[in-house]
Coordinates of C-alpha atoms and ligand atoms in Angstrom, one line a residue:
X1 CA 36.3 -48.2 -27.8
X2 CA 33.9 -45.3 -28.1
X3 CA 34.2 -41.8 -27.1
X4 CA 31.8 -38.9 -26.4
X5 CA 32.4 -36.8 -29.6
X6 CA 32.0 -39.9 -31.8
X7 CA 28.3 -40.8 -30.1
X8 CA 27.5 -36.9 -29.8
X9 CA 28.1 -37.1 -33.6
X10 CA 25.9 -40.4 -34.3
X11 CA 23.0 -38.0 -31.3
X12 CA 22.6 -35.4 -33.5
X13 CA 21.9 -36.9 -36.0
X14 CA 18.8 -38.5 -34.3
X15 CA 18.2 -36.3 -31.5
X16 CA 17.4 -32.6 -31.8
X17 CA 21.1 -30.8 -30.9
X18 CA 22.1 -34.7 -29.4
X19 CA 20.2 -33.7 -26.5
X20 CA 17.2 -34.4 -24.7
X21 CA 17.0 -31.2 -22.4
X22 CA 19.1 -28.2 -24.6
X23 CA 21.7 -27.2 -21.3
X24 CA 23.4 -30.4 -22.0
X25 CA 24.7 -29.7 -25.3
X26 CA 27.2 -27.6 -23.4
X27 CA 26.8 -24.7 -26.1
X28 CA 26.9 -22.0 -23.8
X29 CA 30.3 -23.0 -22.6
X30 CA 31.3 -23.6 -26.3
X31 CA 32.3 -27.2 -25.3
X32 CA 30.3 -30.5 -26.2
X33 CA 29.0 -32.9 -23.8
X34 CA 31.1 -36.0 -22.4
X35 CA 29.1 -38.7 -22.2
X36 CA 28.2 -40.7 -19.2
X37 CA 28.3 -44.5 -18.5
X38 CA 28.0 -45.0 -14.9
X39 CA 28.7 -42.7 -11.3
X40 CA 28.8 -43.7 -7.6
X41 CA 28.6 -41.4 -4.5
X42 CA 30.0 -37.5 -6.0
X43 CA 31.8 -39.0 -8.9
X44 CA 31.1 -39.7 -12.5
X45 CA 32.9 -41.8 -15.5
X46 CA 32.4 -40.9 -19.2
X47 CA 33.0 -43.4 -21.7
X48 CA 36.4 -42.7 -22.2
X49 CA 36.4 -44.1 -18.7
X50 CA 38.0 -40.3 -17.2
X51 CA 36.3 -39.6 -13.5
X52 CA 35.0 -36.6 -12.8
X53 CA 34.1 -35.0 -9.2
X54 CA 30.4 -33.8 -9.6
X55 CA 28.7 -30.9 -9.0
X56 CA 25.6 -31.1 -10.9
X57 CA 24.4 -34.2 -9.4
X58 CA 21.9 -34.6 -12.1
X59 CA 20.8 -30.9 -11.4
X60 CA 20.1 -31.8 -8.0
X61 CA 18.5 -34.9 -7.5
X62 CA 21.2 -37.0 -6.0
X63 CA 21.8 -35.2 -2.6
X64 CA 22.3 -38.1 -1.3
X65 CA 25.4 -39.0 -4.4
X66 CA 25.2 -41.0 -6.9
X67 CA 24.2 -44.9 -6.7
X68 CA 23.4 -44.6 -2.8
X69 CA 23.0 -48.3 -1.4
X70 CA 20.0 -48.0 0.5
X71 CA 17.9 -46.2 -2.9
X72 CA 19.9 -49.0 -5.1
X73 CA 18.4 -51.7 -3.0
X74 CA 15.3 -50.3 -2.5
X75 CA 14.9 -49.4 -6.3
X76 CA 15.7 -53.3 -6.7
X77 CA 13.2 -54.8 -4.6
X78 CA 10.2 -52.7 -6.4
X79 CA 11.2 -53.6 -9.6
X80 CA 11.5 -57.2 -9.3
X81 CA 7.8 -57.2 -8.0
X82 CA 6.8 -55.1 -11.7
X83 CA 7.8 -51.8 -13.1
X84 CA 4.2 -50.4 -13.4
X85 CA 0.3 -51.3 -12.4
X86 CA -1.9 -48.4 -13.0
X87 CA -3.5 -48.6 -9.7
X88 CA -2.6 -47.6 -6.4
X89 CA 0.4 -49.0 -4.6
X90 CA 1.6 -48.7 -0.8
X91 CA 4.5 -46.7 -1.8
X92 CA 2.4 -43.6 -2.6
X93 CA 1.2 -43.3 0.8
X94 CA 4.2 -44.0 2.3
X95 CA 5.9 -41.1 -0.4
X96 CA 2.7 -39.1 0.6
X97 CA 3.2 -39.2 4.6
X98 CA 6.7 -38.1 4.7
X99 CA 6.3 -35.0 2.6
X100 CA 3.2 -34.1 4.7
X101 CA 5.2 -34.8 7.7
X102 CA 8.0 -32.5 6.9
X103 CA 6.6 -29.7 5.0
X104 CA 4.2 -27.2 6.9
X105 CA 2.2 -26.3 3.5
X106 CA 1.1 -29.6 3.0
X107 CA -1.7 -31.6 3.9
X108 CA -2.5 -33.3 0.4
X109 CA -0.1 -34.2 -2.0
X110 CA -0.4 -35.4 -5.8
X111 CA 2.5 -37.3 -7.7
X112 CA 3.5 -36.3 -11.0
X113 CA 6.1 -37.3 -13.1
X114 CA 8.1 -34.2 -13.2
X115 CA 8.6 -30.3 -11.7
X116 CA 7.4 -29.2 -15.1
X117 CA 4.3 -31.3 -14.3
X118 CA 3.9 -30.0 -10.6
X119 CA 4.2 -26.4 -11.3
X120 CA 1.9 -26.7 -14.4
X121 CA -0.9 -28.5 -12.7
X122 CA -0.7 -26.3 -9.2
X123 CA -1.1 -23.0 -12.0
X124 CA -4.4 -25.2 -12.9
X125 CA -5.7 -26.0 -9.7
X126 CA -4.9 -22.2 -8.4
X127 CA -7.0 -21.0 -11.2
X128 CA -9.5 -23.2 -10.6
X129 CA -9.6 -22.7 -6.9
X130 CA -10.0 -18.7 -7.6
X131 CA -11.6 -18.3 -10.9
X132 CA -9.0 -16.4 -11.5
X133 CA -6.7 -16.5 -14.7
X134 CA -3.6 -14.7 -14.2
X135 CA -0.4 -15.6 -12.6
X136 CA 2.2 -13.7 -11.4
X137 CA 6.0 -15.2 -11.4
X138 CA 9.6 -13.7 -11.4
X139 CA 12.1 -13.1 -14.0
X140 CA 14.8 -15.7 -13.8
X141 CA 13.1 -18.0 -12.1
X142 CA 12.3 -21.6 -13.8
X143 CA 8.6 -23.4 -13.4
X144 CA 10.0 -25.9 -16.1
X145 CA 8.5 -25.5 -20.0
X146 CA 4.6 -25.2 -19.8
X147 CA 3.2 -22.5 -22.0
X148 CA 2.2 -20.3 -19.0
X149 CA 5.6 -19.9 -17.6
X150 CA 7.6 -19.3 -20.6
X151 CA 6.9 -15.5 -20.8
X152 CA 9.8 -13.2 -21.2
X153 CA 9.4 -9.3 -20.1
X154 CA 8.4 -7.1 -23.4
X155 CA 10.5 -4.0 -23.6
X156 CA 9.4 -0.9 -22.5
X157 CA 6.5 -1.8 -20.2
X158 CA 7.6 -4.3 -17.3
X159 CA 4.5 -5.7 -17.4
X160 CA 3.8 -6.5 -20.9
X161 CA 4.8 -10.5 -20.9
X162 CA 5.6 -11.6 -24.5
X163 CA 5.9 -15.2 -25.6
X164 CA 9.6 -16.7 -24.4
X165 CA 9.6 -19.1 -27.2
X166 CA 7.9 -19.7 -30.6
X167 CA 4.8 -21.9 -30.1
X168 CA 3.6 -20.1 -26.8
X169 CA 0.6 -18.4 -27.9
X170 CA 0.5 -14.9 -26.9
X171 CA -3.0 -15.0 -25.4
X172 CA -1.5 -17.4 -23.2
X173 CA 1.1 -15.2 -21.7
X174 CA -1.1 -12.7 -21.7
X175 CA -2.2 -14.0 -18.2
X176 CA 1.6 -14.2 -16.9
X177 CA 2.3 -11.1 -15.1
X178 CA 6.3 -10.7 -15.0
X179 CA 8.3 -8.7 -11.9
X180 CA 11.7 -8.6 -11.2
X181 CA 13.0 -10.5 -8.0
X182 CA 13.1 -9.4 -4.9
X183 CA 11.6 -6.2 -6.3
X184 CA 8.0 -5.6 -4.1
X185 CA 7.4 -2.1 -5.6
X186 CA 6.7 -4.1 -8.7
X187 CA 4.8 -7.0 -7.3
X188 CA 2.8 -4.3 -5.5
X189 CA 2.2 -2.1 -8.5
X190 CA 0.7 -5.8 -10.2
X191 CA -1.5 -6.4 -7.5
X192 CA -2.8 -2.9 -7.4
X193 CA -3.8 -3.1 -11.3
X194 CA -4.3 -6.6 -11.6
X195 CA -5.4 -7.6 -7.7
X196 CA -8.7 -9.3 -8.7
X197 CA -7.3 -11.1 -11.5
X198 CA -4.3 -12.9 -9.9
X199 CA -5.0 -16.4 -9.0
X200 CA -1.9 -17.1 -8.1
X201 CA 2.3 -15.7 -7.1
X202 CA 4.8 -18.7 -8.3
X203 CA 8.1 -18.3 -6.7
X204 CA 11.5 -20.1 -6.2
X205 CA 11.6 -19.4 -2.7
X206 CA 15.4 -19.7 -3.1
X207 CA 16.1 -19.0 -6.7
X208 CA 18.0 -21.4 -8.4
X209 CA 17.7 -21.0 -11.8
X210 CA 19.4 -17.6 -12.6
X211 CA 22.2 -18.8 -10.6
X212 CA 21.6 -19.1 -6.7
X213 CA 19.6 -16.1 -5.6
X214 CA 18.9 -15.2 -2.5
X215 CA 15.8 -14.1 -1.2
X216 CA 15.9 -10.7 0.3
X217 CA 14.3 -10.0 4.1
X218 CA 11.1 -9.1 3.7
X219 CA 10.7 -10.5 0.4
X220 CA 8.8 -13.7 1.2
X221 CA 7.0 -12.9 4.3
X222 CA 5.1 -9.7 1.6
X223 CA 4.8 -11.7 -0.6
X224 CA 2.2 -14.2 1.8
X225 CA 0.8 -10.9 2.6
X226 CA 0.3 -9.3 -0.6
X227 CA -1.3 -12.9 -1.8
X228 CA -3.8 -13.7 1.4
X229 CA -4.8 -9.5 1.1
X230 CA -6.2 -10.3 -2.7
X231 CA -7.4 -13.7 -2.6
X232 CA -4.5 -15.1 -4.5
X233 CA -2.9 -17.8 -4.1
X234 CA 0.9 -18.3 -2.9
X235 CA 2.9 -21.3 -4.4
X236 CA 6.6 -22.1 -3.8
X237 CA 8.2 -24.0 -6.1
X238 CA 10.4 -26.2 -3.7
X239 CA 11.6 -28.4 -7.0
X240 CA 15.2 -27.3 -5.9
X241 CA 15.0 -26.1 -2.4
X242 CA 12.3 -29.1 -1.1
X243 CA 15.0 -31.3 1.3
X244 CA 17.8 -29.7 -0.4
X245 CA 17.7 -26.7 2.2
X246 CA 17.0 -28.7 4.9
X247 CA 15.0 -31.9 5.5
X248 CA 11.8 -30.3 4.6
X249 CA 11.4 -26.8 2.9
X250 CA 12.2 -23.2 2.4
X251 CA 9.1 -22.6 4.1
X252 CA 10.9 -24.5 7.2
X253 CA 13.4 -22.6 6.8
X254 CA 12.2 -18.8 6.2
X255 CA 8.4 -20.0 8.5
X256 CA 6.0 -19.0 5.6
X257 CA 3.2 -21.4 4.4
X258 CA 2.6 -21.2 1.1
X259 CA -0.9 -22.2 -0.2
X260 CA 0.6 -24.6 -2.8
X261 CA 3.9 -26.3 -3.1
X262 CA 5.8 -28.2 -6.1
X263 CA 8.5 -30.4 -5.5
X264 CA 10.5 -32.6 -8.4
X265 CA 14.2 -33.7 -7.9
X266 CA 15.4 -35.0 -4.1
X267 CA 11.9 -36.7 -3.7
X268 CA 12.4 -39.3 -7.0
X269 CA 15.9 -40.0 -5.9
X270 CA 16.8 -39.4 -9.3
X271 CA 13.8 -41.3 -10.9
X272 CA 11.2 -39.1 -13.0
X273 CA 9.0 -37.6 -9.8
X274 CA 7.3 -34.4 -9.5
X275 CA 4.3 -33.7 -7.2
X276 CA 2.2 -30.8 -5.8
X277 CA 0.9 -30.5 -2.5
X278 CA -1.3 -27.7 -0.1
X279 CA -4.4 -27.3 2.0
X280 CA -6.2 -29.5 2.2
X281 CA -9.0 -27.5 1.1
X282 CA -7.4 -26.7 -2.2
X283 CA -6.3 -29.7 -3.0
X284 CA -10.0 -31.3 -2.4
X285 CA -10.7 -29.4 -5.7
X286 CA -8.5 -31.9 -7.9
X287 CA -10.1 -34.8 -9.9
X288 CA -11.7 -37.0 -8.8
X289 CA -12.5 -35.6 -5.5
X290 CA -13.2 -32.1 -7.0
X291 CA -13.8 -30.7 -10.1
X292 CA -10.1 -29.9 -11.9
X293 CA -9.1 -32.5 -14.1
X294 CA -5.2 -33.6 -13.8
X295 CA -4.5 -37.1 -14.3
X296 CA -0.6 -39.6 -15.0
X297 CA -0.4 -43.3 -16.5
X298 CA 3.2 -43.2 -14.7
X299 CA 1.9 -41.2 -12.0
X300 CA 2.5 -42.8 -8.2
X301 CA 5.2 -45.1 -10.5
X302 CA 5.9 -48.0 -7.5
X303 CA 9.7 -47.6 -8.7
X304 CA 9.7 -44.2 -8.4
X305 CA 8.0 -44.2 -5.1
X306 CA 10.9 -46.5 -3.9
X307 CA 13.4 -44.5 -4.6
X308 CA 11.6 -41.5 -3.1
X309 CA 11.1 -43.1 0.1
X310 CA 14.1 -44.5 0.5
X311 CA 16.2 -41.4 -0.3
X312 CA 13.7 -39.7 2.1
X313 CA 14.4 -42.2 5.1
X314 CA 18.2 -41.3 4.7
X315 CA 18.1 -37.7 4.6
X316 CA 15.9 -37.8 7.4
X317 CA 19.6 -38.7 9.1
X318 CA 21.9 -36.8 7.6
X319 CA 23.8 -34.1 8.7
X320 CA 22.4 -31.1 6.9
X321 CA 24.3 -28.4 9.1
X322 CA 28.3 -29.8 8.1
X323 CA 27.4 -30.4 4.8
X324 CA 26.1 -26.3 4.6
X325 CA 29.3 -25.7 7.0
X326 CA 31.4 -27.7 4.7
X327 CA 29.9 -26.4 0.9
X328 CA 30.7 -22.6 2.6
X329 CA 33.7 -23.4 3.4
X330 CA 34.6 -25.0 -0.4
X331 CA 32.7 -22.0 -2.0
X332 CA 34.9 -19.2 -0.1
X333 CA 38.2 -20.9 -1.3
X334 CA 36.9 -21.1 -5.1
X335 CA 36.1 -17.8 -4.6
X336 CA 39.7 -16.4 -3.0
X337 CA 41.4 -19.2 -5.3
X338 CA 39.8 -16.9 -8.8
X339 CA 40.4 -13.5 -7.0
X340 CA 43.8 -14.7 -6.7
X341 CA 44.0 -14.8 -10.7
X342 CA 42.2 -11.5 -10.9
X343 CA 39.2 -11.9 -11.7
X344 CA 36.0 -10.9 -9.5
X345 CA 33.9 -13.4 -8.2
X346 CA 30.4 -12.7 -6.9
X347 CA 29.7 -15.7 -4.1
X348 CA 25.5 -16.5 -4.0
X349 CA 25.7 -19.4 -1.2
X350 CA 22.7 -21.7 1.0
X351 CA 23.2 -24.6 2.5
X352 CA 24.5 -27.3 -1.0
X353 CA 24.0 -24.8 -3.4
X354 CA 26.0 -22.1 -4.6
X355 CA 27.0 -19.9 -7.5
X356 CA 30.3 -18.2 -8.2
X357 CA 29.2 -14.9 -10.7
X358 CA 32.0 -13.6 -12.6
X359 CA 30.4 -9.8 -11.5
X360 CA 31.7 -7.2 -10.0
X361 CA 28.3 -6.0 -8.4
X362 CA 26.0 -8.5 -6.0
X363 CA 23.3 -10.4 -7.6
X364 CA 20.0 -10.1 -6.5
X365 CA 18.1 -10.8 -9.1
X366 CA 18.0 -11.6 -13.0
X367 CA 19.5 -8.0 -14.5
X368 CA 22.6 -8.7 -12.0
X369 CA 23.0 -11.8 -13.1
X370 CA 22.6 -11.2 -16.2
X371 CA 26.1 -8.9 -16.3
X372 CA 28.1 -11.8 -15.3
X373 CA 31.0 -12.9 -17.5
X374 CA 29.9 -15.9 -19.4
X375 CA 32.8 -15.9 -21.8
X376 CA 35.1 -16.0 -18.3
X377 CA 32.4 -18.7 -16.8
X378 CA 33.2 -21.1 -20.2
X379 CA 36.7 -20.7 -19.8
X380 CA 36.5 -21.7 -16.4
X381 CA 33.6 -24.8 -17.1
X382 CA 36.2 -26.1 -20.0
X383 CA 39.3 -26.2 -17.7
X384 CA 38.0 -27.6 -14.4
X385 CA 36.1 -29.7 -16.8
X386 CA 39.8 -30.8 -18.3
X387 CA 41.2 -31.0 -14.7
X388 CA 38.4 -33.6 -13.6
X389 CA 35.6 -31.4 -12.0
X390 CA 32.4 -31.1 -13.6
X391 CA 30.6 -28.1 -13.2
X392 CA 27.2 -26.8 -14.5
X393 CA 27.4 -26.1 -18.4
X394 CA 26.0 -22.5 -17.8
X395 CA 27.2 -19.9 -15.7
X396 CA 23.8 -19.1 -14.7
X397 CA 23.2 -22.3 -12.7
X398 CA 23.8 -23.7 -8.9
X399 CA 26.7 -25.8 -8.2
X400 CA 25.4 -28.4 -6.2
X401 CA 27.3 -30.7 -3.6
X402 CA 26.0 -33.8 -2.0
X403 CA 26.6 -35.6 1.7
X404 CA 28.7 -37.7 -0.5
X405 CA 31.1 -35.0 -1.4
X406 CA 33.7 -35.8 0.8
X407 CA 37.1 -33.2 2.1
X408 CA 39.1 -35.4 -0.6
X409 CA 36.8 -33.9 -3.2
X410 CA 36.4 -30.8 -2.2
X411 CA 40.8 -30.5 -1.7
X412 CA 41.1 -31.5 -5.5
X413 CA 38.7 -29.5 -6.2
X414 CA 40.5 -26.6 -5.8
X415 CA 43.6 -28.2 -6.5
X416 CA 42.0 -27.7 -9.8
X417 CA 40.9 -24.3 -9.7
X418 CA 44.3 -23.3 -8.8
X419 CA 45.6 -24.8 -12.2
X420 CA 43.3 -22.6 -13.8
X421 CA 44.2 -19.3 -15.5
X422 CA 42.6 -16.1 -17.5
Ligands
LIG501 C1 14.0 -28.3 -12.4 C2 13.0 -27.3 -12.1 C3 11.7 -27.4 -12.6 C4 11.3 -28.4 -13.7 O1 11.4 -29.7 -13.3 P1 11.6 -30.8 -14.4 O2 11.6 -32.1 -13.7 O3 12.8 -30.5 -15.2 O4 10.4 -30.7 -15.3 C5 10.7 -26.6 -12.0 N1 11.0 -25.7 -11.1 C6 12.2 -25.5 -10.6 C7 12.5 -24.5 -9.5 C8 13.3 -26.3 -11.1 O5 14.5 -26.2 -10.6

């Protein structure tokens, strides 16, 4: 019999860090990964065969849990008729009408093959759309790894955008305009030097990706303001919030229409799916309708489309309201549960997400979350890991519960927190 340090041994040896996206590697959390063999509704076995309760759910796909039967059977039936066909398939529409249906914004939609691929060809077609080059986005927040949205803020000037990695050029980044979130004064100070130039403002309209951030009032509805008053565009990037916050979008649930949307995750039911949507006007302007090139071999995938539709069709019955109810309720005990052991806990929570911050001051943005306690978070990740809950391996991501989760789960849950200790 195998086990996970033996194959994470043989992985790095073939695969930068034994990885395929770096979080895995668990190096934050200075743990290693377990690896994974097989996982049904909010549970998942590594190959030493140990279960684990869930709450990445593949970083948010799964809302629906793991191995749902109606996606299973539905992923089934469209691969037995061929994995692939480069040409158009029925699926796509049907993918196509239920995100039009359910998400005010959009009225044209293009698949992609992931959120890295939706937010990077919506920057594209924004800029095309305006003849405008620079984009504006917020620290924290995640558009996945194209060039133009790994900028990191420079020090001294806030604006000054330097590049977040080696290999981004900086005359890329030159066009990414950084401002802290939910901080208007600086948006507003962009726009007033930059106005003319901004094609577009790229937001999480619920950050997920710093931890679970909230929106402040007034943050989004200024933000459509600021954007229609310049001629720039506004894009959400729904890859987390799009029919995790309700069926539908943040822009359902805060009533602001963005110009452009991005969604990834829920809608591939856990396949590779991404896909960008808006007016229809806009979205005239892509290839080869209009005049901006963005293209896929996988694109549309009939698998894919499958699983999208048919993890669509059950969400569009599920109970979002008791599972929001019932992921509150879970995240205030956690919370009491650590106080208990003295330390203090910072409680971001909306509708299946949440974040518990080891910070003794709110966070609202990426310098607050930023002072949380990740030696205290790794502590905590290693020992609920140890007691059978899997957590994010990084304090500075969502936990994320599904309608599978059910009160059994959530009771040892923090069964398991109470076992823990500082
Ligand atoms: C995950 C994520 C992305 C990137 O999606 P990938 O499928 O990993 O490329 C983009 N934006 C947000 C908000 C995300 O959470």
């Amino acid at each position: 019999m195998t086990d996970s340090r033996t194959l994470f041994a043989k992985a790095q040896e073939l695969i930068p860090g034994g990885v395929n996206s770096p979080v895995r590697a668990c190096l934050s959390v200075q743990s290693e990964p377990l690896f994974i063999t097989r996982a049904n509704g909010s549970r998942m076995w590594t190959v030493e065969g140990r279960e684990l309760i869930d709450y990445v759910m593949s970083w948010g796909p799964m809302l629906l849990g793991h191995s749902h039967p109606a996606v299973v059977e539905a992923v089934h039936q469209a691969v037995d008729q061929g994995a692939s066909f480069g040409a158009p398939c029925q699926a796509e529409i049907e993918l196509a009408e239920m995100l039009v249906a359910a998400l005010p914004g959009v009225d044209m939609v293009r698949m992609v093959n992931s959120g890295t691929e939706a937010t990077m060809s919506a920057l594209r077609l924004a800029r095309g759309y305006t003849g405008r080059n620079k984009v504006l986005k917020f620290e924290g927040c995640y558009h996945g790894h194209s060039d133009a949205f790994l900028a990191s803020a420079g020090s001294g000037v806030a604006t000054l955008s330097i590049p977040g990695t080696p290999g981004v050029p900086e005359a890329v980044v030159a066009d990414t305009l950084l401002a802290p979130y939910n901080d208007l004064d600086a948006v507003e100070a962009l726009f007033r030097t930059h106005g003319d130039e901004i094609a577009a403002v790229i937001v999480e309209p619920v950050a997920g990706n710093m931890g679970m951030v909230l929106p402040q009032p007034g943050f989004l509805p200024t933000l459509r303001v600021l954007t229609q008053r310049h001629g720039a565009l506004l894009i959400f990037d729904e890859v987390i919030t799009g029919f995790r916050l309700t069926y539908g979008g943040a822009q359902n649930v805060f009533g602001i229409v963005p110009d452009l949307t991005c969604l990834g995750k829920i809608i591939g039911g856990g396949f590779p799916v991404g896909a960008y949507g808006g007016r229809r006007e806009i979205m005239s302007r892509i290839a080869p309708c209009g005049d901006v090139y963005q293209a896929g071999t996988l694109s549309g995938n009939p698998v894919a489309m499958a699983a999208g539709v048919a993890t669509l069709r059950e969400l569009g019955k599920a109970d979002y309201m008791d599972l929001t109810r019932r992921t509150k309720a879970l995240a205030g005990e956690l919370k009491s549960v650590l106080e208990e052991r003295g330390v203090q806990v910072q409680l971001n929570c909306m509708a299946s997400l949440f974040t518990l911050f080891f910070a003794t001051d709110p966070v609202t943005d990426f310098a607050s979350a930023s002072k949380a306690d990740a030696v205290t978070y790794a502590s905590f990740f290693r020992q609920m890991r140890d007691a059978g809950v899997a957590l994010a391996p990084s304090g500075f991501e969502c936990a994320f519960t599904s309608f599978a989760h059910t009160d059994e789960d959530f009771e040892k849950t923090l069964d398991a927190c109470r076992t823990v200790h500082f």
